[in-house]
Amino acid sequence: YSRKYKPDYHFKVGNGENIPYKNKQFDAVTLLDVIEHVTDPVKSLKEVRRVLKDDGFVVIEVVKEHHPLFRIIWWFWIRTKGKLWHGAHLHIFDEKSLTKLIEKSEFKLTSLKKIQLCMGIIATAYKKK
């Protein structure tokens, strides 16, 4: 699809625990609905830290799987169109566990907000120097 419709774009497939880019290459990295799906979130965030410039930042968005409304939506989703997503969340986050993950990965949390009718969290963190 990308070669056909976006020939000027550059796409690279990689693993979040071994990002295929050099050190200190990016100003920002976004992990939108990603970190709950990776095997080792700390290792993945440390790899993000590696590819960020010294003043770089990361934006992380996760769903709150324990939220009652999300649980209802998810129940219907995995029984209909989303069958392949059953068991896809390897980690469950709330504000406390996401904060702990960010700090353990050597980032400084600067913002943590509830989004999507409080069913999700979005966090911004800067690379600790």
Short mmCIF file of N, CA and C in Angstrom, two decimals:
data_model
loop_
_atom_site.label_atom_id
_atom_site.label_comp_id
_atom_site.label_asym_id
_atom_site.label_seq_id
_atom_site.Cartn_x
_atom_site.Cartn_y
_atom_site.Cartn_z
N TYR A 1 0.83 -1.19 0.00
CA TYR A 1 0.00 0.00 0.00
C TYR A 1 0.87 1.26 0.00
N SER A 2 1.85 1.29 0.89
CA SER A 2 2.68 2.50 1.00
C SER A 2 3.50 2.73 -0.27
N ARG A 3 4.05 1.67 -0.86
CA ARG A 3 4.81 1.84 -2.10
C ARG A 3 3.94 2.37 -3.22
N LYS A 4 2.70 1.91 -3.26
CA LYS A 4 1.80 2.31 -4.35
C LYS A 4 1.24 3.71 -4.15
N TYR A 5 0.75 4.00 -2.93
CA TYR A 5 0.04 5.26 -2.71
C TYR A 5 0.87 6.36 -2.04
N LYS A 6 1.96 6.00 -1.43
CA LYS A 6 2.82 6.98 -0.75
C LYS A 6 4.28 6.72 -1.11
N PRO A 7 4.63 6.81 -2.38
CA PRO A 7 5.99 6.45 -2.80
C PRO A 7 7.07 7.36 -2.21
N ASP A 8 6.71 8.56 -1.77
CA ASP A 8 7.70 9.47 -1.17
C ASP A 8 7.90 9.21 0.32
N TYR A 9 7.06 8.37 0.93
CA TYR A 9 7.17 8.07 2.35
C TYR A 9 8.19 6.94 2.53
N HIS A 10 8.82 6.94 3.69
CA HIS A 10 9.78 5.89 4.01
C HIS A 10 9.25 5.11 5.21
N PHE A 11 8.96 3.86 5.01
CA PHE A 11 8.47 3.00 6.08
C PHE A 11 9.52 1.95 6.40
N LYS A 12 9.63 1.63 7.67
CA LYS A 12 10.58 0.61 8.09
C LYS A 12 9.88 -0.27 9.12
N VAL A 13 9.94 -1.56 8.94
CA VAL A 13 9.36 -2.51 9.87
C VAL A 13 10.44 -2.89 10.87
N GLY A 14 10.07 -2.91 12.13
CA GLY A 14 11.06 -3.26 13.15
C GLY A 14 10.41 -3.78 14.41
N ASN A 15 11.24 -4.06 15.36
CA ASN A 15 10.82 -4.58 16.65
C ASN A 15 11.03 -3.48 17.70
N GLY A 16 10.05 -3.26 18.55
CA GLY A 16 10.13 -2.21 19.57
C GLY A 16 11.24 -2.43 20.59
N GLU A 17 11.75 -3.64 20.68
CA GLU A 17 12.84 -3.91 21.60
C GLU A 17 14.20 -3.80 20.91
N ASN A 18 14.18 -3.52 19.62
CA ASN A 18 15.40 -3.36 18.85
C ASN A 18 15.08 -2.43 17.67
N ILE A 19 14.89 -1.16 17.97
CA ILE A 19 14.47 -0.19 16.96
C ILE A 19 15.58 0.01 15.93
N PRO A 20 15.25 -0.12 14.65
CA PRO A 20 16.28 -0.08 13.60
C PRO A 20 16.75 1.33 13.21
N TYR A 21 17.10 2.12 14.21
CA TYR A 21 17.61 3.47 13.97
C TYR A 21 18.80 3.73 14.89
N LYS A 22 19.61 4.71 14.51
CA LYS A 22 20.79 5.07 15.28
C LYS A 22 20.41 5.80 16.57
N ASN A 23 21.36 5.89 17.48
CA ASN A 23 21.17 6.63 18.73
C ASN A 23 20.85 8.10 18.46
N LYS A 24 20.03 8.67 19.33
CA LYS A 24 19.74 10.11 19.35
C LYS A 24 19.32 10.66 17.98
N GLN A 25 18.39 9.99 17.35
CA GLN A 25 17.99 10.37 16.01
C GLN A 25 16.67 11.15 15.95
N PHE A 26 15.82 11.04 16.96
CA PHE A 26 14.48 11.61 16.89
C PHE A 26 14.22 12.64 17.98
N ASP A 27 13.40 13.63 17.64
CA ASP A 27 12.94 14.62 18.63
C ASP A 27 11.82 14.06 19.48
N ALA A 28 10.99 13.20 18.89
CA ALA A 28 9.84 12.64 19.60
C ALA A 28 9.51 11.26 19.04
N VAL A 29 8.94 10.44 19.90
CA VAL A 29 8.44 9.12 19.52
C VAL A 29 7.05 8.98 20.13
N THR A 30 6.12 8.46 19.34
CA THR A 30 4.77 8.22 19.86
C THR A 30 4.51 6.72 19.94
N LEU A 31 3.93 6.32 21.04
CA LEU A 31 3.51 4.93 21.25
C LEU A 31 2.01 4.99 21.57
N LEU A 32 1.21 4.98 20.54
CA LEU A 32 -0.23 5.13 20.69
C LEU A 32 -0.88 3.75 20.59
N ASP A 33 -1.37 3.27 21.72
CA ASP A 33 -1.97 1.94 21.81
C ASP A 33 -0.96 0.87 21.41
N VAL A 34 0.25 0.99 21.95
CA VAL A 34 1.34 0.07 21.59
C VAL A 34 1.88 -0.66 22.81
N ILE A 35 2.22 0.06 23.86
CA ILE A 35 3.03 -0.49 24.96
C ILE A 35 2.35 -1.66 25.69
N GLU A 36 1.03 -1.72 25.64
CA GLU A 36 0.33 -2.84 26.28
C GLU A 36 0.43 -4.13 25.46
N HIS A 37 0.96 -4.02 24.24
CA HIS A 37 1.07 -5.17 23.35
C HIS A 37 2.48 -5.74 23.28
N VAL A 38 3.48 -5.07 23.83
CA VAL A 38 4.86 -5.54 23.71
C VAL A 38 5.22 -6.50 24.84
N THR A 39 6.17 -7.36 24.56
CA THR A 39 6.58 -8.37 25.54
C THR A 39 7.22 -7.73 26.77
N ASP A 40 8.13 -6.80 26.54
CA ASP A 40 8.88 -6.18 27.64
C ASP A 40 8.78 -4.65 27.53
N PRO A 41 7.79 -4.05 28.20
CA PRO A 41 7.59 -2.59 28.08
C PRO A 41 8.80 -1.77 28.52
N VAL A 42 9.50 -2.19 29.55
CA VAL A 42 10.68 -1.44 30.02
C VAL A 42 11.76 -1.46 28.95
N LYS A 43 12.03 -2.62 28.40
CA LYS A 43 13.04 -2.74 27.35
C LYS A 43 12.66 -1.89 26.14
N SER A 44 11.39 -1.90 25.78
CA SER A 44 10.92 -1.11 24.64
C SER A 44 11.08 0.39 24.90
N LEU A 45 10.73 0.84 26.09
CA LEU A 45 10.89 2.26 26.40
C LEU A 45 12.35 2.67 26.50
N LYS A 46 13.19 1.80 26.98
CA LYS A 46 14.63 2.12 27.01
C LYS A 46 15.19 2.20 25.59
N GLU A 47 14.62 1.42 24.70
CA GLU A 47 15.03 1.49 23.29
C GLU A 47 14.54 2.81 22.68
N VAL A 48 13.34 3.23 23.04
CA VAL A 48 12.85 4.55 22.61
C VAL A 48 13.78 5.63 23.15
N ARG A 49 14.16 5.51 24.39
CA ARG A 49 15.07 6.47 25.02
C ARG A 49 16.38 6.56 24.23
N ARG A 50 16.87 5.43 23.79
CA ARG A 50 18.12 5.37 23.03
C ARG A 50 18.04 6.17 21.72
N VAL A 51 16.92 6.07 21.01
CA VAL A 51 16.81 6.74 19.70
C VAL A 51 16.37 8.20 19.82
N LEU A 52 16.02 8.64 21.04
CA LEU A 52 15.64 10.04 21.23
C LEU A 52 16.86 10.93 21.44
N LYS A 53 16.78 12.13 20.90
CA LYS A 53 17.81 13.14 21.18
C LYS A 53 17.75 13.48 22.66
N ASP A 54 18.79 14.15 23.16
CA ASP A 54 18.88 14.45 24.59
C ASP A 54 17.69 15.23 25.13
N ASP A 55 17.09 16.08 24.32
CA ASP A 55 15.92 16.83 24.77
C ASP A 55 14.62 16.26 24.20
N GLY A 56 14.66 15.01 23.76
CA GLY A 56 13.51 14.37 23.14
C GLY A 56 12.44 13.94 24.14
N PHE A 57 11.28 13.67 23.60
CA PHE A 57 10.18 13.24 24.46
C PHE A 57 9.38 12.12 23.81
N VAL A 58 8.65 11.42 24.64
CA VAL A 58 7.80 10.32 24.20
C VAL A 58 6.36 10.62 24.60
N VAL A 59 5.42 10.24 23.75
CA VAL A 59 4.00 10.32 24.05
C VAL A 59 3.48 8.88 24.06
N ILE A 60 2.86 8.50 25.16
CA ILE A 60 2.36 7.14 25.32
C ILE A 60 0.86 7.19 25.58
N GLU A 61 0.11 6.40 24.84
CA GLU A 61 -1.34 6.30 25.05
C GLU A 61 -1.67 4.84 25.28
N VAL A 62 -2.46 4.59 26.32
CA VAL A 62 -2.92 3.23 26.63
C VAL A 62 -4.40 3.25 26.96
N VAL A 63 -5.03 2.10 26.83
CA VAL A 63 -6.41 1.96 27.29
C VAL A 63 -6.39 1.51 28.74
N LYS A 64 -7.44 1.85 29.45
CA LYS A 64 -7.60 1.38 30.83
C LYS A 64 -8.56 0.18 30.79
N GLU A 65 -7.97 -0.99 30.72
CA GLU A 65 -8.75 -2.20 30.52
C GLU A 65 -9.73 -2.48 31.66
N HIS A 66 -9.48 -1.94 32.83
CA HIS A 66 -10.39 -2.18 33.95
C HIS A 66 -11.57 -1.22 33.98
N HIS A 67 -11.57 -0.22 33.13
CA HIS A 67 -12.67 0.75 33.11
C HIS A 67 -13.96 0.02 32.68
N PRO A 68 -15.06 0.20 33.43
CA PRO A 68 -16.30 -0.53 33.13
C PRO A 68 -16.81 -0.34 31.69
N LEU A 69 -16.78 0.88 31.19
CA LEU A 69 -17.26 1.11 29.83
C LEU A 69 -16.35 0.42 28.80
N PHE A 70 -15.05 0.48 29.02
CA PHE A 70 -14.13 -0.20 28.11
C PHE A 70 -14.38 -1.70 28.13
N ARG A 71 -14.62 -2.27 29.29
CA ARG A 71 -14.85 -3.72 29.40
C ARG A 71 -16.08 -4.14 28.61
N ILE A 72 -17.12 -3.32 28.65
CA ILE A 72 -18.33 -3.63 27.88
C ILE A 72 -18.04 -3.57 26.38
N ILE A 73 -17.42 -2.49 25.97
CA ILE A 73 -17.08 -2.34 24.54
C ILE A 73 -16.18 -3.48 24.09
N TRP A 74 -15.16 -3.79 24.86
CA TRP A 74 -14.20 -4.84 24.51
C TRP A 74 -14.89 -6.20 24.42
N TRP A 75 -15.82 -6.48 25.32
CA TRP A 75 -16.55 -7.75 25.32
C TRP A 75 -17.26 -7.94 23.98
N PHE A 76 -17.96 -6.91 23.53
CA PHE A 76 -18.64 -6.99 22.23
C PHE A 76 -17.64 -7.06 21.07
N TRP A 77 -16.59 -6.27 21.16
CA TRP A 77 -15.61 -6.19 20.07
C TRP A 77 -14.95 -7.55 19.80
N ILE A 78 -14.47 -8.22 20.85
CA ILE A 78 -13.75 -9.49 20.63
C ILE A 78 -14.69 -10.64 20.26
N ARG A 79 -15.97 -10.45 20.37
CA ARG A 79 -16.93 -11.47 19.95
C ARG A 79 -17.49 -11.21 18.55
N THR A 80 -17.08 -10.09 17.97
CA THR A 80 -17.57 -9.78 16.62
C THR A 80 -16.37 -9.54 15.71
N LYS A 81 -16.16 -8.32 15.30
CA LYS A 81 -15.10 -7.99 14.34
C LYS A 81 -13.69 -8.12 14.92
N GLY A 82 -13.54 -8.01 16.21
CA GLY A 82 -12.21 -7.98 16.81
C GLY A 82 -11.73 -9.30 17.37
N LYS A 83 -12.19 -10.42 16.84
CA LYS A 83 -11.82 -11.74 17.37
C LYS A 83 -10.31 -11.94 17.45
N LEU A 84 -9.59 -11.45 16.48
CA LEU A 84 -8.14 -11.65 16.49
C LEU A 84 -7.46 -10.88 17.61
N TRP A 85 -8.13 -9.92 18.23
CA TRP A 85 -7.55 -9.13 19.30
C TRP A 85 -7.67 -9.81 20.67
N HIS A 86 -8.40 -10.91 20.75
CA HIS A 86 -8.56 -11.60 22.03
C HIS A 86 -7.18 -12.00 22.56
N GLY A 87 -6.84 -11.54 23.74
CA GLY A 87 -5.55 -11.84 24.35
C GLY A 87 -4.39 -10.99 23.85
N ALA A 88 -4.69 -9.95 23.09
CA ALA A 88 -3.62 -9.12 22.51
C ALA A 88 -2.96 -8.20 23.52
N HIS A 89 -3.67 -7.84 24.58
CA HIS A 89 -3.08 -6.97 25.61
C HIS A 89 -2.27 -7.83 26.57
N LEU A 90 -0.96 -7.70 26.48
CA LEU A 90 -0.07 -8.47 27.35
C LEU A 90 0.12 -7.82 28.71
N HIS A 91 -0.18 -6.50 28.80
CA HIS A 91 -0.03 -5.74 30.03
C HIS A 91 -1.24 -4.83 30.20
N ILE A 92 -1.63 -4.64 31.43
CA ILE A 92 -2.76 -3.76 31.75
C ILE A 92 -2.22 -2.59 32.55
N PHE A 93 -2.58 -1.38 32.15
CA PHE A 93 -2.08 -0.18 32.80
C PHE A 93 -3.21 0.66 33.38
N ASP A 94 -2.86 1.33 34.47
CA ASP A 94 -3.66 2.42 35.02
C ASP A 94 -2.68 3.56 35.24
N GLU A 95 -3.14 4.64 35.82
CA GLU A 95 -2.27 5.81 35.99
C GLU A 95 -1.02 5.46 36.82
N LYS A 96 -1.20 4.70 37.87
CA LYS A 96 -0.08 4.38 38.76
C LYS A 96 0.95 3.47 38.06
N SER A 97 0.49 2.42 37.40
CA SER A 97 1.44 1.49 36.77
C SER A 97 2.11 2.11 35.55
N LEU A 98 1.40 2.98 34.83
CA LEU A 98 2.03 3.65 33.69
C LEU A 98 3.10 4.63 34.17
N THR A 99 2.81 5.36 35.23
CA THR A 99 3.79 6.27 35.81
C THR A 99 5.04 5.51 36.26
N LYS A 100 4.83 4.39 36.92
CA LYS A 100 5.94 3.57 37.39
C LYS A 100 6.79 3.06 36.22
N LEU A 101 6.14 2.62 35.15
CA LEU A 101 6.85 2.15 33.96
C LEU A 101 7.70 3.27 33.35
N ILE A 102 7.12 4.45 33.23
CA ILE A 102 7.82 5.59 32.64
C ILE A 102 9.06 5.94 33.47
N GLU A 103 8.89 6.00 34.77
CA GLU A 103 10.01 6.35 35.65
C GLU A 103 11.08 5.26 35.65
N LYS A 104 10.67 4.00 35.64
CA LYS A 104 11.62 2.88 35.62
C LYS A 104 12.43 2.88 34.33
N SER A 105 11.86 3.42 33.27
CA SER A 105 12.52 3.47 31.97
C SER A 105 13.36 4.73 31.78
N GLU A 106 13.58 5.47 32.87
CA GLU A 106 14.44 6.64 32.91
C GLU A 106 13.91 7.83 32.10
N PHE A 107 12.60 8.03 32.20
CA PHE A 107 11.97 9.22 31.64
C PHE A 107 11.41 10.05 32.77
N LYS A 108 11.24 11.34 32.53
CA LYS A 108 10.62 12.24 33.50
C LYS A 108 9.21 12.54 33.01
N LEU A 109 8.24 12.07 33.76
CA LEU A 109 6.83 12.28 33.41
C LEU A 109 6.50 13.76 33.52
N THR A 110 5.91 14.32 32.47
CA THR A 110 5.54 15.74 32.48
C THR A 110 4.04 15.95 32.38
N SER A 111 3.31 14.95 31.91
CA SER A 111 1.87 15.10 31.76
C SER A 111 1.22 13.73 31.76
N LEU A 112 0.09 13.61 32.45
CA LEU A 112 -0.68 12.37 32.49
C LEU A 112 -2.15 12.77 32.52
N LYS A 113 -2.90 12.40 31.49
CA LYS A 113 -4.29 12.81 31.39
C LYS A 113 -5.18 11.64 31.01
N LYS A 114 -6.39 11.65 31.53
CA LYS A 114 -7.40 10.68 31.13
C LYS A 114 -8.02 11.17 29.82
N ILE A 115 -8.29 10.22 28.92
CA ILE A 115 -8.89 10.56 27.63
C ILE A 115 -9.99 9.55 27.30
N GLN A 116 -10.72 9.78 26.25
CA GLN A 116 -11.73 8.85 25.74
C GLN A 116 -12.72 8.41 26.82
N LEU A 117 -13.41 9.39 27.40
CA LEU A 117 -14.37 9.13 28.48
C LEU A 117 -13.73 8.39 29.65
N CYS A 118 -12.49 8.71 29.93
CA CYS A 118 -11.67 8.12 31.00
C CYS A 118 -11.31 6.66 30.75
N MET A 119 -11.50 6.18 29.51
CA MET A 119 -11.14 4.80 29.18
C MET A 119 -9.68 4.68 28.75
N GLY A 120 -9.00 5.79 28.62
CA GLY A 120 -7.60 5.77 28.21
C GLY A 120 -6.78 6.78 28.97
N ILE A 121 -5.48 6.66 28.82
CA ILE A 121 -4.53 7.57 29.46
C ILE A 121 -3.53 8.00 28.39
N ILE A 122 -3.18 9.27 28.41
CA ILE A 122 -2.11 9.74 27.54
C ILE A 122 -1.07 10.43 28.42
N ALA A 123 0.17 10.04 28.21
CA ALA A 123 1.28 10.56 29.02
C ALA A 123 2.36 11.13 28.12
N THR A 124 2.99 12.18 28.60
CA THR A 124 4.15 12.77 27.93
C THR A 124 5.30 12.72 28.92
N ALA A 125 6.47 12.33 28.42
CA ALA A 125 7.64 12.24 29.29
C ALA A 125 8.88 12.64 28.51
N TYR A 126 9.81 13.30 29.20
CA TYR A 126 11.07 13.71 28.59
C TYR A 126 12.17 12.75 29.01
N LYS A 127 13.14 12.66 28.14
CA LYS A 127 14.30 11.84 28.40
C LYS A 127 15.11 12.45 29.52
N LYS A 128 15.39 11.67 30.57
CA LYS A 128 16.25 12.16 31.65
C LYS A 128 17.68 12.21 31.15
N LYS A 129 18.36 13.29 31.51
CA LYS A 129 19.75 13.44 31.09
C LYS A 129 20.68 12.89 32.13
#
